[in-house]
Coordinates of C-alpha atoms and ligand atoms in Angstrom, one line a residue:
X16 CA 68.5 210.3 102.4
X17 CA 71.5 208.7 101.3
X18 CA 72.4 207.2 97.9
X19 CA 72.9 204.0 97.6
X20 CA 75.9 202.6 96.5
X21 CA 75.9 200.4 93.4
X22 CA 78.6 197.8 92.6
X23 CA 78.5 195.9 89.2
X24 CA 80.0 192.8 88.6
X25 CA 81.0 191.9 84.8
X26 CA 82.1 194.8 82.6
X27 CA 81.8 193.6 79.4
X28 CA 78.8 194.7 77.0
X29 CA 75.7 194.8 78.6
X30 CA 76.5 196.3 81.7
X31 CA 76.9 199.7 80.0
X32 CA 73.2 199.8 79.8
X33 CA 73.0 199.0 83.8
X34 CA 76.2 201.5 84.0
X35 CA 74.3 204.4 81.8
X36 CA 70.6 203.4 83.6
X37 CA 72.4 204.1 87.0
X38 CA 74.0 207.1 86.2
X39 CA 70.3 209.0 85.3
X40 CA 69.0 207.7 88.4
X41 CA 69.1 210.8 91.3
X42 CA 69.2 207.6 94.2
X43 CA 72.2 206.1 93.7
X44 CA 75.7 206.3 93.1
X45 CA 77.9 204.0 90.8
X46 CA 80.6 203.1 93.7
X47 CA 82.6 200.1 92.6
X48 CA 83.0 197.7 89.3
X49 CA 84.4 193.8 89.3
X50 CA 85.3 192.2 86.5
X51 CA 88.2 189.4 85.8
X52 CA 89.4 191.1 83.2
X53 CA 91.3 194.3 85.1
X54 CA 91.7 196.3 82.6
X55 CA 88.2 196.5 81.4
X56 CA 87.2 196.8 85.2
X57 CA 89.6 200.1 85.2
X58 CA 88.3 201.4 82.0
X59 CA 84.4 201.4 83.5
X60 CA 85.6 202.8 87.2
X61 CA 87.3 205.9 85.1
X62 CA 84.3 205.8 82.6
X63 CA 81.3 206.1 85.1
X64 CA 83.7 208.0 87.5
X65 CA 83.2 205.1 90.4
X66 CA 85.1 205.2 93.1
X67 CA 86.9 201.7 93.4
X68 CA 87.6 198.4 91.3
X69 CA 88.0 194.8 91.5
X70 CA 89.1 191.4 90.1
X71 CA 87.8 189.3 92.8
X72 CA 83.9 189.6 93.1
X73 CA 84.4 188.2 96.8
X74 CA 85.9 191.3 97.4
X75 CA 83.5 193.8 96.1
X76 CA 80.7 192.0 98.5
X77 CA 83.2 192.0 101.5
X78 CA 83.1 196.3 101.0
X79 CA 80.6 197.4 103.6
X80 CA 80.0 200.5 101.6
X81 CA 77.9 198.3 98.7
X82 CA 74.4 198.6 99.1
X83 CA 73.0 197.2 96.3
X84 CA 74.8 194.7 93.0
X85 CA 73.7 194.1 89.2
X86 CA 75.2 190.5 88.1
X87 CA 76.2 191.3 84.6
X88 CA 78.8 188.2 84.0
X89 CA 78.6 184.9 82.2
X90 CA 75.5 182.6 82.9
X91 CA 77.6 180.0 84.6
X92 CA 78.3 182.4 87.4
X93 CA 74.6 184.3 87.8
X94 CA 73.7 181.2 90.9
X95 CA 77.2 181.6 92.5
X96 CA 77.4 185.0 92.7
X97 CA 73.8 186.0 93.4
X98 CA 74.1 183.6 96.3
X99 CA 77.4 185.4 97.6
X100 CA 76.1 189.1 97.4
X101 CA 72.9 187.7 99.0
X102 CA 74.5 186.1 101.8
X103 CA 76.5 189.2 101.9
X104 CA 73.7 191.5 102.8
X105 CA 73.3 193.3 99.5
X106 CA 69.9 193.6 96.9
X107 CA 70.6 192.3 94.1
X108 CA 69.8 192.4 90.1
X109 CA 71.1 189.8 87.7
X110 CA 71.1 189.3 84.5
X111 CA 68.9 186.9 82.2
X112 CA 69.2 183.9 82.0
X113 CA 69.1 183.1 85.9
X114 CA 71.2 180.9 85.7
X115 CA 72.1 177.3 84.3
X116 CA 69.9 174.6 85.8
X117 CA 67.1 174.3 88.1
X118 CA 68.7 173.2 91.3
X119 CA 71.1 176.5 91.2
X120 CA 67.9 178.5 90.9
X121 CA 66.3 176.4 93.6
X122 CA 69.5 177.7 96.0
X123 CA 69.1 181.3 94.5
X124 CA 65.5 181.0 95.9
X125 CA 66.6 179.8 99.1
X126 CA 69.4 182.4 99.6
X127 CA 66.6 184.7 98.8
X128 CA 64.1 183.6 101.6
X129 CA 67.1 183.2 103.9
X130 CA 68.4 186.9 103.7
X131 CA 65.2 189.1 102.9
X132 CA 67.3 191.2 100.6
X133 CA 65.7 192.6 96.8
X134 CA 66.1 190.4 94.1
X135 CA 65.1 190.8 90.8
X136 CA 66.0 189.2 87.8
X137 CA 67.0 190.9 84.2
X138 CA 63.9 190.2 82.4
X139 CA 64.3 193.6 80.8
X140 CA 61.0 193.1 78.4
X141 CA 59.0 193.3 81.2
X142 CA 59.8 196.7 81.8
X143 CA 59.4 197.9 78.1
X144 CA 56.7 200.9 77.8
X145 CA 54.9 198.8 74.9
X146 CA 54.6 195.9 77.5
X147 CA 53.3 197.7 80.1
X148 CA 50.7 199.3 77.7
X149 CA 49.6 196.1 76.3
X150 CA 49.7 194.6 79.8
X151 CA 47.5 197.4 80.9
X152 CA 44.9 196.2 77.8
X153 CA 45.2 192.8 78.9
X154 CA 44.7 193.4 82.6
X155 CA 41.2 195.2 81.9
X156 CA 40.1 192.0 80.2
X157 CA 40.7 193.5 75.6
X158 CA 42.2 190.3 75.1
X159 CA 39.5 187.8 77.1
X160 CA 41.1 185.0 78.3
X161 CA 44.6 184.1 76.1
X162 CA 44.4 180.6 75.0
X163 CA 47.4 180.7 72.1
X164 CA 51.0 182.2 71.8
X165 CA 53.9 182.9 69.3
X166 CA 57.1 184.0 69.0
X167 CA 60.0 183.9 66.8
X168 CA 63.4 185.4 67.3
X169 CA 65.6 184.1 64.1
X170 CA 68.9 185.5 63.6
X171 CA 70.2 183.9 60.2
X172 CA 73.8 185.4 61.1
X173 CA 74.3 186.0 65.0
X174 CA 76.2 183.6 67.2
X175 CA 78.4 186.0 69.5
X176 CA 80.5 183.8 69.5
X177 CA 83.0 183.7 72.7
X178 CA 81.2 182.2 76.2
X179 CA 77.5 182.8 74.5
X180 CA 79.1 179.9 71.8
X181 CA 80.5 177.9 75.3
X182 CA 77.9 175.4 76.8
X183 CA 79.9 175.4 79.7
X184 CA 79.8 179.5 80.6
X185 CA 76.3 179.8 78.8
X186 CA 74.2 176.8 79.5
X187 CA 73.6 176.6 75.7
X188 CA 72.7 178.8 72.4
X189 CA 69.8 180.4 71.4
X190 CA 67.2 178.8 73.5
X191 CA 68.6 180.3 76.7
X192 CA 69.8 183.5 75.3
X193 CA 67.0 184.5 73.3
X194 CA 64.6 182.1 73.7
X195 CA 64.6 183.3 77.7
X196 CA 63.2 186.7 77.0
X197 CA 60.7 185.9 74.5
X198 CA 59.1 183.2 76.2
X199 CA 58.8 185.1 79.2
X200 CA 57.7 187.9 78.1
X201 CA 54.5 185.4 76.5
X202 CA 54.3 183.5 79.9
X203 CA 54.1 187.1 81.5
X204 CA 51.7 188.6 79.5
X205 CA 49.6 185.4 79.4
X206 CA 49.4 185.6 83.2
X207 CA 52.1 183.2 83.9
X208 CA 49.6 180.0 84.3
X209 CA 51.4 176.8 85.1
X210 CA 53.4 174.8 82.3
X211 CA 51.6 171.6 82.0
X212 CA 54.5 170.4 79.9
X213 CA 57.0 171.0 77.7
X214 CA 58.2 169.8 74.1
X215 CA 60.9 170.9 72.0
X216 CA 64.1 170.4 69.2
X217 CA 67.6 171.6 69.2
X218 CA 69.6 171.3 66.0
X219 CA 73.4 172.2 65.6
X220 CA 73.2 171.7 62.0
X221 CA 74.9 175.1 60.7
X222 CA 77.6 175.6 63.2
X223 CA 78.8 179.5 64.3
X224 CA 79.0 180.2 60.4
X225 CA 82.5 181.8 60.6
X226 CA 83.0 181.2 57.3
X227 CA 80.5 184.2 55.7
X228 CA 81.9 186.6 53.9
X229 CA 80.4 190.3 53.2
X230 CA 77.9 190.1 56.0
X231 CA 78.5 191.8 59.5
X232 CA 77.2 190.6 62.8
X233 CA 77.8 191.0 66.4
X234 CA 80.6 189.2 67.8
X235 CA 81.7 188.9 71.1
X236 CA 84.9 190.4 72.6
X237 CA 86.6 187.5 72.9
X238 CA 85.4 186.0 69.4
X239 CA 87.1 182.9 68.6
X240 CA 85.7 180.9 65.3
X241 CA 86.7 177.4 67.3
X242 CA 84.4 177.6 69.9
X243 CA 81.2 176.2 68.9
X244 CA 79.3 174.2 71.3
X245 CA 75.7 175.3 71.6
X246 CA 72.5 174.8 69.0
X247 CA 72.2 177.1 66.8
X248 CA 67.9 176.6 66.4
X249 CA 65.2 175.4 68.8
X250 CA 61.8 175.2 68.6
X251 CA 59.6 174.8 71.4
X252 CA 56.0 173.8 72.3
X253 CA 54.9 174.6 76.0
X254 CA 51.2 173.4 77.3
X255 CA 49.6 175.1 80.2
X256 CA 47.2 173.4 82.8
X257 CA 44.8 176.1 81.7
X258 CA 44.9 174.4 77.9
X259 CA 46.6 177.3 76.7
X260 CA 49.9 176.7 74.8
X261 CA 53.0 178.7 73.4
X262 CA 54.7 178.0 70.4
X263 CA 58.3 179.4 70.1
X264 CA 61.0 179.1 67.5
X265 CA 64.7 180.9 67.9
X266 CA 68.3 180.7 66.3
X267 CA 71.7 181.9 66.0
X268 CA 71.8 181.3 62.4
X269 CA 69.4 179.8 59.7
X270 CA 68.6 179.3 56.2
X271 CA 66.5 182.1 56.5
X272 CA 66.0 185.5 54.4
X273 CA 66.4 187.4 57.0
X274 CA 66.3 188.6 60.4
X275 CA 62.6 187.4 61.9
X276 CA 61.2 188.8 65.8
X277 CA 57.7 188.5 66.0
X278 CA 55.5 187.9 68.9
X279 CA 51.5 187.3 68.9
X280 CA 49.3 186.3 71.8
X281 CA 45.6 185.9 71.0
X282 CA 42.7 185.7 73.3
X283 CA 38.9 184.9 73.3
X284 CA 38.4 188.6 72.7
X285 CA 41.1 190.4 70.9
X286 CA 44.3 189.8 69.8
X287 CA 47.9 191.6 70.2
X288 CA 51.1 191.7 68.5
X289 CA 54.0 193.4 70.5
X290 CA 57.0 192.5 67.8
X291 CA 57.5 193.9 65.5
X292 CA 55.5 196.3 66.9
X293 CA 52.6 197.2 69.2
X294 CA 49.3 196.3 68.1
X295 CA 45.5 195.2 69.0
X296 CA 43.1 193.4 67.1
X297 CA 39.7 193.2 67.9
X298 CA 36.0 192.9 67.0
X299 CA 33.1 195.4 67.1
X300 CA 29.8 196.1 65.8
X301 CA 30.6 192.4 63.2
X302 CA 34.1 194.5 62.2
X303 CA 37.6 193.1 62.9
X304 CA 39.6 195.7 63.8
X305 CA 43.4 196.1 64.1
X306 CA 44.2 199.4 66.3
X307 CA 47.6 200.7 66.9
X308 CA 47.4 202.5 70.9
X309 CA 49.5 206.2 70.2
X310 CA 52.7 205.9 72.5
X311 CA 56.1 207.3 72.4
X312 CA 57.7 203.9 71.1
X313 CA 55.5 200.9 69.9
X314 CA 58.6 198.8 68.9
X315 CA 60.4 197.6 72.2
X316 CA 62.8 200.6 73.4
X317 CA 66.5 198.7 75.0
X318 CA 67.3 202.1 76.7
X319 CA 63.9 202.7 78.1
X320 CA 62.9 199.4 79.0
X321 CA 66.8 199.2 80.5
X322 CA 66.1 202.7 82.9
X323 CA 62.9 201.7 83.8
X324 CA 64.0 198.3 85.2
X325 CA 67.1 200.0 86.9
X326 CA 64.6 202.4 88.4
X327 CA 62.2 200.1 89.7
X328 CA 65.1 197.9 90.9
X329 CA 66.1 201.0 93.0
X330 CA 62.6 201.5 94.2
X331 CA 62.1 198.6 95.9
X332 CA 65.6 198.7 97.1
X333 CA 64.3 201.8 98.7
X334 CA 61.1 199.8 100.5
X335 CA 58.9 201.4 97.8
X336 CA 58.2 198.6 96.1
X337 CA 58.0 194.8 95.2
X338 CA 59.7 193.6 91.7
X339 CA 58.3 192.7 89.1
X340 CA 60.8 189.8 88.5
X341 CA 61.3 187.8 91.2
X342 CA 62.7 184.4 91.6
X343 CA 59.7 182.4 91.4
X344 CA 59.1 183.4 88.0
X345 CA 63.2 182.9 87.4
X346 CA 62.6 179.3 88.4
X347 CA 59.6 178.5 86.3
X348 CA 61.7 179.9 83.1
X349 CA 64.5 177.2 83.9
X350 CA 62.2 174.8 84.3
X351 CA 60.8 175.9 81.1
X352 CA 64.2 176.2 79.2
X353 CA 65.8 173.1 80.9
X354 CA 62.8 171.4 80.3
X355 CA 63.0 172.3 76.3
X356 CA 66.6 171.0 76.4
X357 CA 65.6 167.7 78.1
X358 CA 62.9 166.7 75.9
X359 CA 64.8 167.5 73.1
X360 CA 67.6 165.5 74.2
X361 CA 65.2 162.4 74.8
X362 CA 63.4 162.7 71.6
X363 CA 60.1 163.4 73.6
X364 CA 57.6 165.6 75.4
X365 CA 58.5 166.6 79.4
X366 CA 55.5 166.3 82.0
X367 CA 56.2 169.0 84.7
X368 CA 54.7 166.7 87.1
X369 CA 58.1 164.8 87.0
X370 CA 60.3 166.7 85.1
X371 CA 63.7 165.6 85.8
X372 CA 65.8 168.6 85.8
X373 CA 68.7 168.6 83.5
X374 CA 71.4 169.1 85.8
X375 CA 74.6 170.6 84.2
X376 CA 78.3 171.1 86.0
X377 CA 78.3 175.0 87.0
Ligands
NAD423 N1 69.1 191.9 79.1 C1 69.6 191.7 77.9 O1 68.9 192.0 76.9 C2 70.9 191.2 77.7 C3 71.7 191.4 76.6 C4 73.0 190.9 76.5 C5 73.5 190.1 77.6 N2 72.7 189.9 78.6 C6 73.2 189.0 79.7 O2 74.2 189.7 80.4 C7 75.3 188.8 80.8 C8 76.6 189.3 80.3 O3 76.5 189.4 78.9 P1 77.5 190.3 78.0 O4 77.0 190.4 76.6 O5 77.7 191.6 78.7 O6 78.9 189.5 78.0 P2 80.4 190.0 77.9 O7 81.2 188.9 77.6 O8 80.4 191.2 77.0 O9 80.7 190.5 79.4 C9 80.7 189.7 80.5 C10 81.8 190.1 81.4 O10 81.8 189.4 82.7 C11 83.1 189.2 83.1 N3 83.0 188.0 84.0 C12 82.7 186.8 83.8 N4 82.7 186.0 84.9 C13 83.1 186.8 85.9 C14 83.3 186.7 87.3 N5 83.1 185.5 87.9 N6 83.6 187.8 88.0 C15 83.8 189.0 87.4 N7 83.7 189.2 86.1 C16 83.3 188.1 85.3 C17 83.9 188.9 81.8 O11 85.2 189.1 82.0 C18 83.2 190.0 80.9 O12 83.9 191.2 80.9 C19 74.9 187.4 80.3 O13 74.3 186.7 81.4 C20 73.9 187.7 79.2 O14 72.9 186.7 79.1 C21 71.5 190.4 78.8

C-alpha cells in the first residue's frame, strides 16, 4: 500500500514532536513543510529529509500529492486553515487549542461533516499510556461513578512570551494553553458528561515577569518582553448536569514556591491521581488503599503520548479506525474555555443553556 504523504503547516517548536512521531511511523512519509517564516520551513524540509516547502499554506493544500496535514501554527489560524485543508480533500490533525471562539469551531464542525475527511484534534493527554491505563480502571467501573475533579497546572515563571503572550494570535494566556489540556483530560476521564455551567476568574496582576533575574524559563522564539496581553492566572469552576463538578486553577506566573501540576478525580468507589503521577485509591476489606498499577511510565510521557496520537491519527487515516478526538469534543472545550473567559469578564457564573459565546476577531 502506499504511504501517505504528510504535509505540516507551522515549523516552529512543537511540530518537531509531529515531525519526529511521523518519521517512526512505517505508513507515511514526511512530504512537504509550510511555515511563514522561510527559513525555518527550509531548515525542517532538509531536517526530516521532505521533499518540498512552502510559505503559503494555500499552496501546500493545492499539492495533489498531500494526503494527510498536522496544523501546528498559532491558535488564531487552527479554524482557517483546518477549514482549507478540509475543503481541500486532506485528513487533518491540529493542534490544541481548536481554535479561538465557538462559532470558528462550529465552521470547523461543519467543514468536517461536509467533506468526510479525518479529523482529530491535538489533545495529546489523551493518548498518554498512564491515561489509557487509568481510563482502562475507570471503564471497568474502580472509580464508581466520578462526582468531583481537580487540577492545577501553576507555572510561577512561564509566559512564552511571543504570540502565546498575544490575545490576538492566542485567544488568551494560560486558561487556553494550559488550562485546555487539563481540563480535558478531567472532562475525558469523567466521561465527558455535559457542562451544566461554567464559573471562573482571570487576573493579569503580575504581567510576563521579564524583569527576573537568575531564573530560566521557556521563551518563545520570537520573545519580546513588550508583548503582554493575556492573564497570567485563572481559576475555574465547571458544573455538570450529572451534579458532578471540576475545579481547575492555572498560570503563567504566580506568587508561588514552585512549579504545581496535579490532577485528581474521585469517584463513589475509588479515587485516582494521574499528575504527578499515576495512582489508585481505594477501599477493601474496611482498608483505604492507595495502589500504584506497574507500567513503563506512570508520569505523563510527551514523546509517547506524541507517537501514539500520530499513530492513531494515521490509522484512522487508513479506514482502521475512528479518533479519539474529534470535533465534538473540540467544541464542548471552547465552550468550556470561552465560557470561563465570559463569566470572568461579567463577574458571574455562565448557564450553558444560553451561553453567549464570546466572539473574538480571528
Ligand atoms: N500539544 C502540546 O502539548 C502543545 C505544546 C506546545 C504547543 N502546542 C500548540 O501548537 C501550536 C504551535 O505552538 P508552538 O509552540 O510550536 O509555536 P511556535 O511559535 O514555536 O511555532 C508556530 C509556527 O507557526 C508558524 N505560523 C504561524 N501562522 C502560520 C500560518 N498561517 N502559515 C504558516 N505558518 C504559520 C510560525 O511562523 C511559527 O514558526 C499552538 O497552537 C500551540 O497551542 C501544543
Amino acid at each position: 500500500m502506499r504511504k501517505l504523504k504528510i504535509g505540516v503547516i507551522g515549523a516552529g517548536s512543537i511540530s518537531e514532536l509531529h515531525f519526529q512521531s511521523y518519521l517512526q511511523n512505517n505508513d507515511v512519509e514526511i512530504y512537504a513543510v509550510c511555515d511563514l517564516n522561510e527559513q525555518r520551513a527550509q531548515d525542517k524540509m532538509k531536517k526530516y529529509n521532505a521533499e518540498t516547502y512552502y510559505t503559503n499554506y494555500h499552496d501546500l493544500l493545492n499539492d495533489p500529492q498531500v494526503d494527510a496535514v498536522s496544523i501546528c501554527t498559532w491558535n488564531n489560524s487552527h479554524a482557517e486553515i483546518s477549514i482549507a485543508a478540509l475543503d481541500a480533500g486532506k485528513h487533518v490533525l491540529v493542534e490544541k487549542p481548536l481554535c479561538k471562539t465557538v462559532d470558528e469551531a462550529l465552521r470547523v464542525e461543519e467543514a468536517v461533516k461536509n467533506n468526510g475527511k479525518v479529523f482529530q484534534i491535538g489533545f495529546v493527554r489523551r493518548y498518554a499510556s498512564n491515561t489509557k491505563v487509568l481510563k482502562s480502571f475507570i471503564n471497568s467501573g474502580d472509580l464508581g461513578e466520578i462526582y468531583y475533579a481537580k487540577a492545577s497546572n501553576l507555572r510561577r515563571l512561564g509566559n512564552p512570551g511571543g504570540w502565546f503572550a498575544d490575545n490576538e494570535r492566542s485567544g488568551g494566556g494560560p486558561l487556553i494553553d494550559l488550562g485546555v489540556h487539563i481540563i480535558d483530560l478531567c472532562w475525558y476521564l469523567m466521561g465527558k458528561p455535559k457542562v451544566k455551567s461554567v464559573t471562573g476568574n482571570t487576573y493579569s496582576k503580575l504581567g510576563n515577569r521579564s524583569n527576573i533575574k537568575n531564573l530560566t524559563f521557556y521563551q518563545a522564539a520570537d520573545y519580546d518582553p513588550d508583548i503582554n496581553k493575556v492573564e497570567d492566572l485563572s481559576n475555574a469552576l465547571i458544573r455538570f448536569e450529572n451534579g458532578a463538578s471540576l475545579v481547575v486553577d492555572v498560570s503563567y506566573t504566580l506568587h508561588i514556591k514552585k512549579d504545581e501540576t496535579s490532577i485528581q478525580l474521585f469517584g463513589e468507589k475509588g479515587g485516582a491521581e494521574i499528575e504527578p503521577e499515576l495512582l489508585i485509591v481505594t477501599e477493601k476489606n474496611d482498608t483505604i488503599i492507595n495502589s500504584q498499577p506497574q507500567v513503563d511510565s506512570l508520569a505523563f510521557d510527551f514523546n509517547q503520548a506524541f507517537q501514539n496520537e500520530i499513530d492513531d491519527f494515521i490509522k484512522c487515516c487508513k479506514g482502521e479506525a475512528l479518533t479519539l478526538s474529534p470535533v465534538e469534543d473540540g467544541i464542548e472545550l471552547m465552550k468550556i474555555l470561552c465560557g470561563i473567559y465570559e463569566s470572568s469578564e461579567k463577574g458571574k457564573e455562565i448557564s450553558f443553556e444560553n451561553l453567549k459565546h464570546r466572539i473574538q476577531k480571528a
